Short mmCIF file of C-alpha atoms and ligand atoms in Angstrom, two decimals:
data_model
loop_
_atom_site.label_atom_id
_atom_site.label_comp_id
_atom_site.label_asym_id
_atom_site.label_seq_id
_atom_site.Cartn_x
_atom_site.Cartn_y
_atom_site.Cartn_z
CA UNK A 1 -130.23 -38.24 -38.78
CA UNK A 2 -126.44 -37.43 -39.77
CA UNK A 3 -125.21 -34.25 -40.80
CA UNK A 4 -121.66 -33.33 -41.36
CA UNK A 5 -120.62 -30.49 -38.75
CA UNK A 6 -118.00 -27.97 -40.23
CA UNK A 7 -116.79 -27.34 -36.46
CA UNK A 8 -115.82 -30.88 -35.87
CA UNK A 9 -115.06 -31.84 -39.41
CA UNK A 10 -117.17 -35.00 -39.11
CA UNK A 11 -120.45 -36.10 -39.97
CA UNK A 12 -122.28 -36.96 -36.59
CA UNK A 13 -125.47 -38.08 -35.48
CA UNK A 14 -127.89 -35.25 -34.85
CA UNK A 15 -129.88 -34.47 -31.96
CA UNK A 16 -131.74 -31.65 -31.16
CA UNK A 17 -131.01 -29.76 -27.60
CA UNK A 18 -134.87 -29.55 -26.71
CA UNK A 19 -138.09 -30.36 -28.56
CA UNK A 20 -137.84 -27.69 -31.29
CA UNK A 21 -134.99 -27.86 -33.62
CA UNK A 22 -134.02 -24.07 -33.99
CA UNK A 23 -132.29 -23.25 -37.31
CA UNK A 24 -130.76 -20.40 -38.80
CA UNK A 25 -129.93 -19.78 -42.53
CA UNK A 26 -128.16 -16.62 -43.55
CA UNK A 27 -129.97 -14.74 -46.37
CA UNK A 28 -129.34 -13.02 -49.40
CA UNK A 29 -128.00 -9.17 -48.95
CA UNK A 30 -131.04 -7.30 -51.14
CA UNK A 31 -129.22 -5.15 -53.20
CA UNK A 32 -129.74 -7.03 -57.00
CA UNK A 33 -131.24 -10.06 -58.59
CA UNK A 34 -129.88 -13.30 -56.94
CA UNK A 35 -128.42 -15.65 -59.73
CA UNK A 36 -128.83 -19.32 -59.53
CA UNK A 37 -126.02 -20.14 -57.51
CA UNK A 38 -127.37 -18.00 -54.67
CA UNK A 39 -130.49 -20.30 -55.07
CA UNK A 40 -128.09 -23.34 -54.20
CA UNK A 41 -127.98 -23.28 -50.39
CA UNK A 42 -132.19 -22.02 -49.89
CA UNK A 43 -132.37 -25.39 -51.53
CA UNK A 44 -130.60 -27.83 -50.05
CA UNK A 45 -131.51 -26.19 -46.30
CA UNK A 46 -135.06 -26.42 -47.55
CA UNK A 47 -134.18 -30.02 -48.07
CA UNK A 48 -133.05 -30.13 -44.64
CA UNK A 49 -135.74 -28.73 -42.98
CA UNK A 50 -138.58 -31.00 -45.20
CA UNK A 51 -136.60 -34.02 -44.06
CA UNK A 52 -136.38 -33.60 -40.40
CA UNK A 53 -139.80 -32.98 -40.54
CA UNK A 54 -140.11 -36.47 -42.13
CA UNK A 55 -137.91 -37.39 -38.92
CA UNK A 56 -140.20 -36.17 -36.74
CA UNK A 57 -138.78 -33.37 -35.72
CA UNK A 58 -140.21 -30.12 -34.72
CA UNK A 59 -138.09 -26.84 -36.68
CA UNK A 60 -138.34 -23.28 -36.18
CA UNK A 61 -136.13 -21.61 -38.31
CA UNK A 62 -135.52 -17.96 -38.84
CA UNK A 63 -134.24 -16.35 -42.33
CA UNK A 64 -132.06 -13.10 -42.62
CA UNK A 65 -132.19 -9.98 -45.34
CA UNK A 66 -129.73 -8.39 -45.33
CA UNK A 67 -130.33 -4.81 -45.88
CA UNK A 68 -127.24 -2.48 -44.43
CA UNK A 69 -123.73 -3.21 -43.52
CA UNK A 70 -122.14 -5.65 -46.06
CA UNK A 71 -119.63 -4.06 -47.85
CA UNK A 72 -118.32 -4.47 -50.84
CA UNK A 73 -114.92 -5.55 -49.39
CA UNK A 74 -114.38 -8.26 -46.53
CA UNK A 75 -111.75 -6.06 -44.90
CA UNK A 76 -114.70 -3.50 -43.62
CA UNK A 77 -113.64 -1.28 -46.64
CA UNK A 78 -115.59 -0.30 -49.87
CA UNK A 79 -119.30 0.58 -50.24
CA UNK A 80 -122.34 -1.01 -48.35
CA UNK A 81 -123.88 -2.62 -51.26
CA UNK A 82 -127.03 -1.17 -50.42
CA UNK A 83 -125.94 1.91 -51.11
CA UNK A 84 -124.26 1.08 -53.98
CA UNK A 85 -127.65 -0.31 -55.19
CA UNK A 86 -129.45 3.08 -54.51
CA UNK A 87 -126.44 4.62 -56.41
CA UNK A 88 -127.01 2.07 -59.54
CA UNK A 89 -130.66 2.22 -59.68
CA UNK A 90 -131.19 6.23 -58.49
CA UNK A 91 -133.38 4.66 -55.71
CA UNK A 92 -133.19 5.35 -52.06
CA UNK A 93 -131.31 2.15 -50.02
CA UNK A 94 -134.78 1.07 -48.54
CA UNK A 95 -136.52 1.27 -51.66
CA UNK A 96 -133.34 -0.90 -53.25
CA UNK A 97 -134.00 -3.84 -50.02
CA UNK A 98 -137.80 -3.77 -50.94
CA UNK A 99 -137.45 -3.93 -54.65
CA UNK A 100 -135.17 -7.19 -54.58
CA UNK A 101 -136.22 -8.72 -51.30
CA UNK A 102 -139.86 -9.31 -53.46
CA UNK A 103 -138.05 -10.97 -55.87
CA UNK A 104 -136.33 -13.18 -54.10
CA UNK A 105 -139.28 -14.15 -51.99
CA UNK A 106 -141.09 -14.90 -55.47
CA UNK A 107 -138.22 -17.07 -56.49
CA UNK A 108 -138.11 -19.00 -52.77
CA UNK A 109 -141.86 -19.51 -53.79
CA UNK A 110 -141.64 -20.30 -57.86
CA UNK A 111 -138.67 -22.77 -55.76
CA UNK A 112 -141.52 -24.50 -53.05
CA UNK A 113 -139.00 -24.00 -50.40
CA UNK A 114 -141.53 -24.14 -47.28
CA UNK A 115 -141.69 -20.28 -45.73
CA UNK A 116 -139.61 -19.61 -42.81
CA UNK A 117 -140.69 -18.69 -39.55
CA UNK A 118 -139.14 -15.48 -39.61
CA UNK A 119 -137.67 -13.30 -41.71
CA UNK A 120 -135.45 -10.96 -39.88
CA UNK A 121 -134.77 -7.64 -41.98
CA UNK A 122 -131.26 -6.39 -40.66
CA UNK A 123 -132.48 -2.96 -40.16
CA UNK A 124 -135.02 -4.38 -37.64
CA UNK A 125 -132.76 -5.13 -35.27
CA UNK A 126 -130.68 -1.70 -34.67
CA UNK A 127 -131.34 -1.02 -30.91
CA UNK A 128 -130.08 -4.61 -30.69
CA UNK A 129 -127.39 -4.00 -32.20
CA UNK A 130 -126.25 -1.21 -30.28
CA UNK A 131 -127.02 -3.34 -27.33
CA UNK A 132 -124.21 -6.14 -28.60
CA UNK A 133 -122.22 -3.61 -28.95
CA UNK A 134 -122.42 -2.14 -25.64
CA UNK A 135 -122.02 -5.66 -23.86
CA UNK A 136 -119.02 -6.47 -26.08
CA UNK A 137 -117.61 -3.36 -24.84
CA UNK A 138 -118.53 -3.72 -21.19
CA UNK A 139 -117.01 -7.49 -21.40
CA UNK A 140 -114.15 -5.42 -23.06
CA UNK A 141 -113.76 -6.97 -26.37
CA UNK A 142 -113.44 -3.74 -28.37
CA UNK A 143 -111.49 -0.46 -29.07
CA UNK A 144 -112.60 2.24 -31.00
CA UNK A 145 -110.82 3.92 -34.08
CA UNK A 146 -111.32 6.72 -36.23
CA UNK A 147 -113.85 4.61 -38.80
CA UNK A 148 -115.54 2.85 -36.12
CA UNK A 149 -115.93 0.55 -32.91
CA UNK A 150 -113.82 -3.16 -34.07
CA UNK A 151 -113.68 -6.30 -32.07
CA UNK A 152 -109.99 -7.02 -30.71
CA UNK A 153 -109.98 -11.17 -32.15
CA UNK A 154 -106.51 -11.13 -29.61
CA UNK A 155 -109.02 -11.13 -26.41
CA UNK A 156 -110.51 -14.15 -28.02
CA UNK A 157 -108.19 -17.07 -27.88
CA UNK A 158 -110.54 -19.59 -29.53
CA UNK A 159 -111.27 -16.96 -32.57
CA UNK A 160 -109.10 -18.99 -35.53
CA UNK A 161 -110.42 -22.23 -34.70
CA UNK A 162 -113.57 -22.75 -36.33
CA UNK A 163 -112.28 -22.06 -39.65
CA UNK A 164 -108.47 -22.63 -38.71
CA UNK A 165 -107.49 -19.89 -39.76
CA UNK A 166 -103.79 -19.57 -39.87
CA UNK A 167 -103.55 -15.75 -38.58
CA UNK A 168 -99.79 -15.71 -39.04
CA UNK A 169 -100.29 -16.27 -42.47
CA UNK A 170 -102.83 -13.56 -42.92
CA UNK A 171 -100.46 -11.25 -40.85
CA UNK A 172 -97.72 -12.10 -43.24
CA UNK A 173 -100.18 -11.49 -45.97
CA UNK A 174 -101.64 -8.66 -45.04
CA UNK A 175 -101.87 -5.93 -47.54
CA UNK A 176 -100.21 -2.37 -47.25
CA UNK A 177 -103.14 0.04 -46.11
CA UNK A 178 -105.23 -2.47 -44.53
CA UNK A 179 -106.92 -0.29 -41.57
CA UNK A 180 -103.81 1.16 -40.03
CA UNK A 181 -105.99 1.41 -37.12
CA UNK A 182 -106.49 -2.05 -36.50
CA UNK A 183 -105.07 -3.81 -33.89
CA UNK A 184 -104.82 -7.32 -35.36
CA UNK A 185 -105.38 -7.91 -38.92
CA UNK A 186 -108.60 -10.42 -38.45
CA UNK A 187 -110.43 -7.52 -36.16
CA UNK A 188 -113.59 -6.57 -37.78
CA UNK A 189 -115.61 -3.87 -37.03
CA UNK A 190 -119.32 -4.19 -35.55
CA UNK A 191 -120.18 -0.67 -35.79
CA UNK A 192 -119.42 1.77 -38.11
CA UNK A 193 -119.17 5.67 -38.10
CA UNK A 194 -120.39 7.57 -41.19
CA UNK A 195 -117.38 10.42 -41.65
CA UNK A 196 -118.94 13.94 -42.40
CA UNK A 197 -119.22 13.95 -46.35
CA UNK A 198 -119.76 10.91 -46.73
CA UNK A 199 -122.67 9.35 -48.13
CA UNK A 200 -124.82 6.77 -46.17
CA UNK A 201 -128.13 7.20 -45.92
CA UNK A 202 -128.94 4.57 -43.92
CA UNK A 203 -127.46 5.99 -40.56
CA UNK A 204 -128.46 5.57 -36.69
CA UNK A 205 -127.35 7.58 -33.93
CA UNK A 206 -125.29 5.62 -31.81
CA UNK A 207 -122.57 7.02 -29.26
CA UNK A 208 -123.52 10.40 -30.00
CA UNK A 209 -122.18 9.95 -34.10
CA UNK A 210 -124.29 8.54 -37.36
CA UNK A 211 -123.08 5.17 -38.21
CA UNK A 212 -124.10 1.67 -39.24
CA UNK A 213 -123.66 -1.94 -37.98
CA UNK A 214 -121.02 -3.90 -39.39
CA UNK A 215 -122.26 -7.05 -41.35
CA UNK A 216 -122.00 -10.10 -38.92
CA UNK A 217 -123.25 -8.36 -36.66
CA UNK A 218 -127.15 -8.52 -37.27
CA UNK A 219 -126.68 -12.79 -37.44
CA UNK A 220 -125.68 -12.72 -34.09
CA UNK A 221 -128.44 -10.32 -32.43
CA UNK A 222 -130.99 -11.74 -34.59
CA UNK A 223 -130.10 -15.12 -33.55
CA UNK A 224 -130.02 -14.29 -29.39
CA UNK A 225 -133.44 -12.38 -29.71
CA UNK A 226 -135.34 -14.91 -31.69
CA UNK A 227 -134.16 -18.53 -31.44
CA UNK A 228 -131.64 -18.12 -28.30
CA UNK A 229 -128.18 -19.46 -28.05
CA UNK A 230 -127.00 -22.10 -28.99
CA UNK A 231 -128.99 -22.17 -31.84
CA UNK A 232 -129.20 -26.33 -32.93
CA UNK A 233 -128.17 -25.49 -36.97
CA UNK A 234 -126.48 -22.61 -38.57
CA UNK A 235 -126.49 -22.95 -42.04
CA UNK A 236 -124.92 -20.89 -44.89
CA UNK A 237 -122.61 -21.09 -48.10
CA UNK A 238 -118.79 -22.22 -47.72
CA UNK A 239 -117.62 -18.08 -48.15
CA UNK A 240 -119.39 -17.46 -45.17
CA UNK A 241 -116.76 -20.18 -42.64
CA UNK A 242 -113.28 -18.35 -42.64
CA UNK A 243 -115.40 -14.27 -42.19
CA UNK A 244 -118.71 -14.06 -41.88
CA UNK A 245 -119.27 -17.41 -39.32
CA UNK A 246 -116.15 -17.10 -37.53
CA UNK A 247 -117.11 -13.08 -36.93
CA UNK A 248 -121.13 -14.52 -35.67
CA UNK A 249 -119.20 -16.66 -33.31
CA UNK A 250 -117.03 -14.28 -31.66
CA UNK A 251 -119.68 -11.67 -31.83
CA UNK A 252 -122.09 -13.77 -29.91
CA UNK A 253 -119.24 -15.21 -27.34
CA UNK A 254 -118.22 -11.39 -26.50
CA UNK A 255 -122.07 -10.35 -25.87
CA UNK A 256 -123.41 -12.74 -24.45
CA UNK A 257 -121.61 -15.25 -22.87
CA UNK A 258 -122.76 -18.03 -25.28
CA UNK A 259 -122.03 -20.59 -27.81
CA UNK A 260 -123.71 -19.63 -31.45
CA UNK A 261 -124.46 -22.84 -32.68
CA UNK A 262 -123.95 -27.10 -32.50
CA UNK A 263 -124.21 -27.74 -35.94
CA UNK A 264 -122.49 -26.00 -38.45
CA UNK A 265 -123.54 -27.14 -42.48
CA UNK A 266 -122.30 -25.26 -45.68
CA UNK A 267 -123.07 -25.99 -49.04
CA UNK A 268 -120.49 -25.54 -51.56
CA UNK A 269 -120.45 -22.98 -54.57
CA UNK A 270 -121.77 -23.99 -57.86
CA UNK A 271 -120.15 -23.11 -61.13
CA UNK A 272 -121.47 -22.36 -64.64
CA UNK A 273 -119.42 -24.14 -67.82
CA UNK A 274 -116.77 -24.83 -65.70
CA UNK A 275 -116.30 -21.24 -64.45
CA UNK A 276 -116.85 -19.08 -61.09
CA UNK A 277 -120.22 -17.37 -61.51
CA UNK A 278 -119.44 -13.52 -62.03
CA UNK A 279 -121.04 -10.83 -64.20
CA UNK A 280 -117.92 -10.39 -66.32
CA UNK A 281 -118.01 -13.97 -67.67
CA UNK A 282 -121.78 -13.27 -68.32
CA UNK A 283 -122.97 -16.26 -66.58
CA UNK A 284 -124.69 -14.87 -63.20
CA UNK A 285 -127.88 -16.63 -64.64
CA UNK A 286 -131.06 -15.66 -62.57
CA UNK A 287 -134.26 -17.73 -62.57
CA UNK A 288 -135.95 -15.45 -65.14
CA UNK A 289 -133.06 -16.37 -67.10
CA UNK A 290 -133.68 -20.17 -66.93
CA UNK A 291 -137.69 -19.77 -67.79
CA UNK A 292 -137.14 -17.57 -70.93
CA UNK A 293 -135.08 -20.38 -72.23
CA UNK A 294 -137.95 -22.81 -70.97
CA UNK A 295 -136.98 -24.24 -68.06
CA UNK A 296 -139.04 -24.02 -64.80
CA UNK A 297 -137.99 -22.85 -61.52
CA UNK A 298 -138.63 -26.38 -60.09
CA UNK A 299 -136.47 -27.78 -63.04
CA UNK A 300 -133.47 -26.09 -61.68
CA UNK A 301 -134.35 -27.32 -58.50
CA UNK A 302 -134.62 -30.88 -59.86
CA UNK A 303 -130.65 -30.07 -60.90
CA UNK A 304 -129.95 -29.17 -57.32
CA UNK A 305 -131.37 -32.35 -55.54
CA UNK A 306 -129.56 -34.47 -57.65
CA UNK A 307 -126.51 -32.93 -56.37
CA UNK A 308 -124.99 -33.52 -52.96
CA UNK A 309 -124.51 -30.07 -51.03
CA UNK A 310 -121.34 -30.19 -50.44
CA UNK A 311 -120.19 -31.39 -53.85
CA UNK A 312 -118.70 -28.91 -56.61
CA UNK A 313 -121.37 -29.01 -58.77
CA UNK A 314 -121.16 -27.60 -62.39
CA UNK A 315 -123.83 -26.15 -64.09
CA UNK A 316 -124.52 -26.40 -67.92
CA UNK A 317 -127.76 -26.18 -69.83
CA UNK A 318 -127.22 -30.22 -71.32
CA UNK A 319 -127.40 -30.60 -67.18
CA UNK A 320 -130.63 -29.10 -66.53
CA UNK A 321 -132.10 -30.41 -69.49
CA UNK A 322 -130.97 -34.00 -68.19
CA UNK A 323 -132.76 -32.65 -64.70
CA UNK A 324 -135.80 -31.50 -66.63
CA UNK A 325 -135.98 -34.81 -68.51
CA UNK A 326 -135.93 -36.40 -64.54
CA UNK A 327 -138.55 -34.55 -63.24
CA UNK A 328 -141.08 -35.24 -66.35
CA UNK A 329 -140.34 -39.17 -66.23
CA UNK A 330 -140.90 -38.76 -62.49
CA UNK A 331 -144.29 -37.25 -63.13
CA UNK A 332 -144.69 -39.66 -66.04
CA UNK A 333 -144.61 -42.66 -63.45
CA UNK A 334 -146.62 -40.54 -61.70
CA UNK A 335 -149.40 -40.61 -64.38
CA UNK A 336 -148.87 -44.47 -64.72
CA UNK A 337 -149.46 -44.94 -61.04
CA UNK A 338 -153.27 -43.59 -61.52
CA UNK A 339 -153.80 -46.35 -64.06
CA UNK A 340 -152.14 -49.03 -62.38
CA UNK A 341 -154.84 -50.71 -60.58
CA UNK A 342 -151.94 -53.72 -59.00
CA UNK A 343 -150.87 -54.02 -55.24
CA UNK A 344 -147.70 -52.28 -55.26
CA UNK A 345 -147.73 -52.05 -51.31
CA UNK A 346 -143.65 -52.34 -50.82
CA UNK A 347 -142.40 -49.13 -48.86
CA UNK A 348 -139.79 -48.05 -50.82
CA UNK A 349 -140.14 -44.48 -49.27
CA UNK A 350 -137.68 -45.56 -46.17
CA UNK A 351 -135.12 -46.32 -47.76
CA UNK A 352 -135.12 -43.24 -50.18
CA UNK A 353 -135.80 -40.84 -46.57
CA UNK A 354 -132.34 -43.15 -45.37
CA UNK A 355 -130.58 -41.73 -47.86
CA UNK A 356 -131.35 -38.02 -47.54
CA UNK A 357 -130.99 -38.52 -43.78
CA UNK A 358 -127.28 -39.47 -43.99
CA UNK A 359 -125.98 -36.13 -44.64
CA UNK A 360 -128.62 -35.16 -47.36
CA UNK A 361 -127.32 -36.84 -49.71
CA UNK A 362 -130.26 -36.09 -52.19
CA UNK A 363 -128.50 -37.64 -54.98
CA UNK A 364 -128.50 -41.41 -53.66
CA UNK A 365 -132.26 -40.93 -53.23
CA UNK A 366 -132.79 -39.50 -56.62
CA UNK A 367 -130.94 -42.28 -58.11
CA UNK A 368 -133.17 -44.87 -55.49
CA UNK A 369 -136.36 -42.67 -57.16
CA UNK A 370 -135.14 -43.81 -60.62
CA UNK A 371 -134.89 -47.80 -60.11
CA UNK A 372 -137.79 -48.04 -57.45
CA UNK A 373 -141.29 -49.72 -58.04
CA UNK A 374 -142.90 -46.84 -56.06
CA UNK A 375 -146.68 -46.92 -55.32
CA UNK A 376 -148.77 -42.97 -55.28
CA UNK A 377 -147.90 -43.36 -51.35
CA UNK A 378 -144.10 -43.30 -51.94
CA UNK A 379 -144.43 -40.17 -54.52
CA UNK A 380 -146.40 -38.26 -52.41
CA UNK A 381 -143.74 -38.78 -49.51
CA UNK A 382 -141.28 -37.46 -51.94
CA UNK A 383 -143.15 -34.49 -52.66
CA UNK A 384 -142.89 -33.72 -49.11
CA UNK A 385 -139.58 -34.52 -49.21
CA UNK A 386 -138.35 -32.53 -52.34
CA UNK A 387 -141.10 -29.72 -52.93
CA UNK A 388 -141.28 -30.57 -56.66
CA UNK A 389 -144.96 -30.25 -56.87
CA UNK A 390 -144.88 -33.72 -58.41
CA UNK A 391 -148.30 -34.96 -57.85
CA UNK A 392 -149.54 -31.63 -57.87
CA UNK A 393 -148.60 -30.93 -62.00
CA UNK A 394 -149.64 -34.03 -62.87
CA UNK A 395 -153.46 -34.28 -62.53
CA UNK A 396 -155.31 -37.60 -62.72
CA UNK A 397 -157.08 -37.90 -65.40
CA UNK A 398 -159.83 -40.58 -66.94
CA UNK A 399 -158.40 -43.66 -68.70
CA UNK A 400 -159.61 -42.38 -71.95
CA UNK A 401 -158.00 -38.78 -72.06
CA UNK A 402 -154.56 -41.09 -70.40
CA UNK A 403 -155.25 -43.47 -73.25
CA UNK A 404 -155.21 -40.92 -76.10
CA UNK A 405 -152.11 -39.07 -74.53
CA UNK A 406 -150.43 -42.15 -75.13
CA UNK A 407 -151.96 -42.88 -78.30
CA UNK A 408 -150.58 -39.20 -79.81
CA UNK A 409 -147.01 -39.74 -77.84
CA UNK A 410 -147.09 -42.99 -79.88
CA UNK A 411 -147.78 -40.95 -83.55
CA UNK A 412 -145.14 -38.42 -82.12
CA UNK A 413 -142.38 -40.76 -82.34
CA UNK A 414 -143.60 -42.42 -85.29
CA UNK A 415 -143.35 -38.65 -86.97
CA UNK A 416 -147.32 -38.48 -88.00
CA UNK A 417 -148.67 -35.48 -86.77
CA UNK A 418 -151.25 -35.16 -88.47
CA UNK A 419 -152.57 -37.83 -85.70
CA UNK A 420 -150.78 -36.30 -82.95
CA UNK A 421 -152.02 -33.25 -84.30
CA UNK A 422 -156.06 -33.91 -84.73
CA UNK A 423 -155.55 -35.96 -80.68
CA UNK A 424 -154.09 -32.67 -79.66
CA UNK A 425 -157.34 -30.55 -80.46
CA UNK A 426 -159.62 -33.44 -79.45
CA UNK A 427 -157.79 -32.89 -76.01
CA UNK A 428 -158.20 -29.24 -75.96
CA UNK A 429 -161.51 -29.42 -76.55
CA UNK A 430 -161.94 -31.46 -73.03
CA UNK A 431 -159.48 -28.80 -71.31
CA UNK A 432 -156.59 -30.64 -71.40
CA UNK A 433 -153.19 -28.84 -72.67
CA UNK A 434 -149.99 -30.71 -73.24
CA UNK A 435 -146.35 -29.81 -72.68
CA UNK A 436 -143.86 -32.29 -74.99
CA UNK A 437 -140.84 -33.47 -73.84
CA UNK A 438 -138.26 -35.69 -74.77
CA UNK A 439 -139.86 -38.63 -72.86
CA UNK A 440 -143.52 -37.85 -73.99
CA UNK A 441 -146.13 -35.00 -73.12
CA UNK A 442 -147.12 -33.84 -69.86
CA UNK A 443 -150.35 -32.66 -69.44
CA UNK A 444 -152.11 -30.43 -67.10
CA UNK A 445 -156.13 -28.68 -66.91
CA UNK A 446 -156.25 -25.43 -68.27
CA UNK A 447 -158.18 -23.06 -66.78
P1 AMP B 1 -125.17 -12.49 -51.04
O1 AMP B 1 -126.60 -12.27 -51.39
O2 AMP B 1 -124.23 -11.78 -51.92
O3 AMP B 1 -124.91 -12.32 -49.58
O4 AMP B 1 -124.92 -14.03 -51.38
C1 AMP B 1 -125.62 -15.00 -50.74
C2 AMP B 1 -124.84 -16.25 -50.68
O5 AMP B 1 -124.94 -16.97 -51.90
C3 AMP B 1 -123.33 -16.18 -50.50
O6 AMP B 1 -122.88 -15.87 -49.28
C4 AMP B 1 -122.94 -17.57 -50.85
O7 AMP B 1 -122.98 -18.43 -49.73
C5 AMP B 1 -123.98 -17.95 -51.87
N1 AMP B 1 -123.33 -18.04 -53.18
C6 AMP B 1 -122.80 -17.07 -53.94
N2 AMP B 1 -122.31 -17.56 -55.08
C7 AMP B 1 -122.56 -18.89 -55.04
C8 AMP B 1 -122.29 -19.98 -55.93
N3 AMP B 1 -121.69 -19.79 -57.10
N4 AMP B 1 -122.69 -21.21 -55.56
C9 AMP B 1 -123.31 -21.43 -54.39
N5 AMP B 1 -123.57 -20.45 -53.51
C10 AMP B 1 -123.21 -19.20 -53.83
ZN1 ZN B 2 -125.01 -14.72 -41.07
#
């Protein structure tokens, strides 16, 4: 396989370290409904996982919630959005994490992204924390300030090099106000005090004070404690390179000695009409969103695949119709398969798994899906492949019942439905329902 490695900028060829390819995808912080561009990267590392399966490969991968510590502001200012949550919703923080970690673990389901091995709840992994901190401070990469303990990036010479970051230009663009504490302007803290009055009620004792872990922090100690370092992929969104990845890497090179991770892949950000996704332009669609205006989960997820990761990818509802209008012709040749009784013994599956091997890229092997001759073999590959539930919503059904689908699709077009009508009972009556789309009806049992 080839994947393109953000710390090299270059796609290389990928091999694991040992027999278990251990992978690490940062998660969602739980603090309100994830909209569809938070849905983007789940996919396409789903995608990766299902297709070095297909390679061969072994995975364990571990998933993060985020559940204390990321503020509202990148510069360690501003509210944990936790809190902020509780505020919002008059809920207590933990009930906030519960409340929207079910959700999104109903939309990485409604999605058919294959469960992780873990999921690692931040708060899980305190007394870890506290023990980075103390060996970051033993190995003497941090000072201590009035707000909390911060990592000193100066005693890390290698710190602006993932991301090259240009740190005189941040220095020269730092704002007025920015921790006046702070020792360099890309220090960051890992821990933070709570100051008396102020409200936090997620706290831990921790050098003799209530306080919190700072974001990064919980990537880094949930990464050494369950998967060990180096880790084989880290995977996240393109925000997370210049802050949040550059932070894990330091974190985890103060601790403990070690390099984080070999590869490095980040999917880029998705936006809606043409616009960034935010709540004052109305447009932070969530799943929900998509099905009350009839489009499935998996339809959106159709949109995704035939997308390259690490293309800008803009979203519009003529888009995901086009997607939805992809999926039901797949399952359409789907249906056709079952009736086609010919040899069609050509592996065409190869070359489509080539495709997504080279760096993903999903949409050369949607576009191979579309033109291929492929036999109920090659689809069910795919399904492994994708997680579309292809074959799955699209039954087999008896030559007759496929016969009179067409037979009503065929009065459809023609406009008589009093035909299409009188088939459509005929078929209820056997337990069949029907869904019409542009390219004919889809059927399924109903129960
Ligand atoms: P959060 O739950 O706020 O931590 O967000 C989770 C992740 O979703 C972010 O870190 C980004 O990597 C990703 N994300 C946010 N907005 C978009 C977008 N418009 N397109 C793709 N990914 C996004
Ligand atoms: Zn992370």
């Amino acid at each position: 396989m080839k994947l393109y490695n953000t710390a090299t900028r270059k796609v290389e060829n990928f091999k694991p370290l040992g027999e278990v390819v251990k992978i690490y995808t940062c998660g969602p912080t739980v603090y309100n409904t994830a909209h569809i561009g938070n849905y983007a990267a789940y996919v396409y590392w789903d995608l990766l996982i299902r297709c070095l399966k297909l390679n061969g490969y072994k995975v364990r991968r571990v998933l993060n919630l985020t559940d204390v510590g990321h503020l509202t502001s990148d510069g360690d200012e501003g509210e944990d959005k936790l809190e902020k949550g509780a505020e919002r919703e008059g809920k207590t923080p933990f009930e906030v994490a519960e409340y929207y970690s079910k959700i999104y673990l109903d939309d990485y389901k409604k999605l058919e992204l294959l469960p992780a091995d873990i999921i690692a709840r931040a708060t899980d992994y305190i007394k870890e924390d506290m023990e980075a901190v103390d060996l970051m401070t033993t190995n003497g990469y941090t000072y201590e300030t009035r707000d909390g303990i911060y990592y000193d990036t100066a005693k890390f010479p290698e710190y602006a090099d993932f991301a090259k970051l240009d740190i005189e230009g941040l220095k020269a663009g730092a704002r007025v106000g920015f921790s006046s504490e702070k020792r360099n302007v890309s220090d960051f803290a890992v821990w933070k005090f709570i100051q008396p009055g102020e409200k936090h009620a997620m706290r831990w004792d921790y050098l003799g004070r209530p306080g919190y872990p700072g974001w990064h922090l919980e990537c880094a100690t949930i990464i050494h404690k369950e998967l060990g370092d180096p880790i084989d992929i880290h995977t996240g969104g393109i925000d997370h390179i210049p802050i949040h990845h550059t932070n894990e890497i330091a974190e985890t090179y103060a601790a403990y000695g070690t390099k984080l991770a070999r590869f490095w892949l980040h999917c880029d950000f998705i936006t809606v009409d043409g616009q960034k996704i935010s709540k004052s332009l109305g447009n932070t669609y969530s799943l929900e969103d998509l099905e009350k205006r009839g489009f499935s989960a998996l339809d959106y997820k159709m949109w995704l695949l035939s997308g390259h990761y690490q293309g800008t990818r803009n979203f519009t509802f003529e888009s995901l119709e086009a997607a939805k209008n992809r999926r039901q012709n797949w399952r359409e040749k789907i249906a056709a398969c079952y009736q086609d009784t010919t040899d069609k013994s050509a592996d065409h599956f190869s070359e489509i798994l080539n495709a997504v091997s080279n760096n993903l890229n999903s949409a050369e092997a949607c576009a191979l899906i579309d033109t291929s001759n492929l036999n109920l073999e090659d689809w069910q590959k795919i399904d492994e492949l994708f997680g579309l539930r292809l074959i799955a919503d699209t039954p087999n059904v008896s030559e007759e019942i496929y016969n009179l689908i067409t037979k009503r699709d065929e009065a459809r077009k023609n406009k008589d439905f009093i035909t299409s009508d009188k088939i459509r009972d005929e078929l209820l009556k056997q337990d069949i329902g029907l869904n019409d789309t542009t390219s004919g009806a889809i059927w399924y049992y109903l129960n």
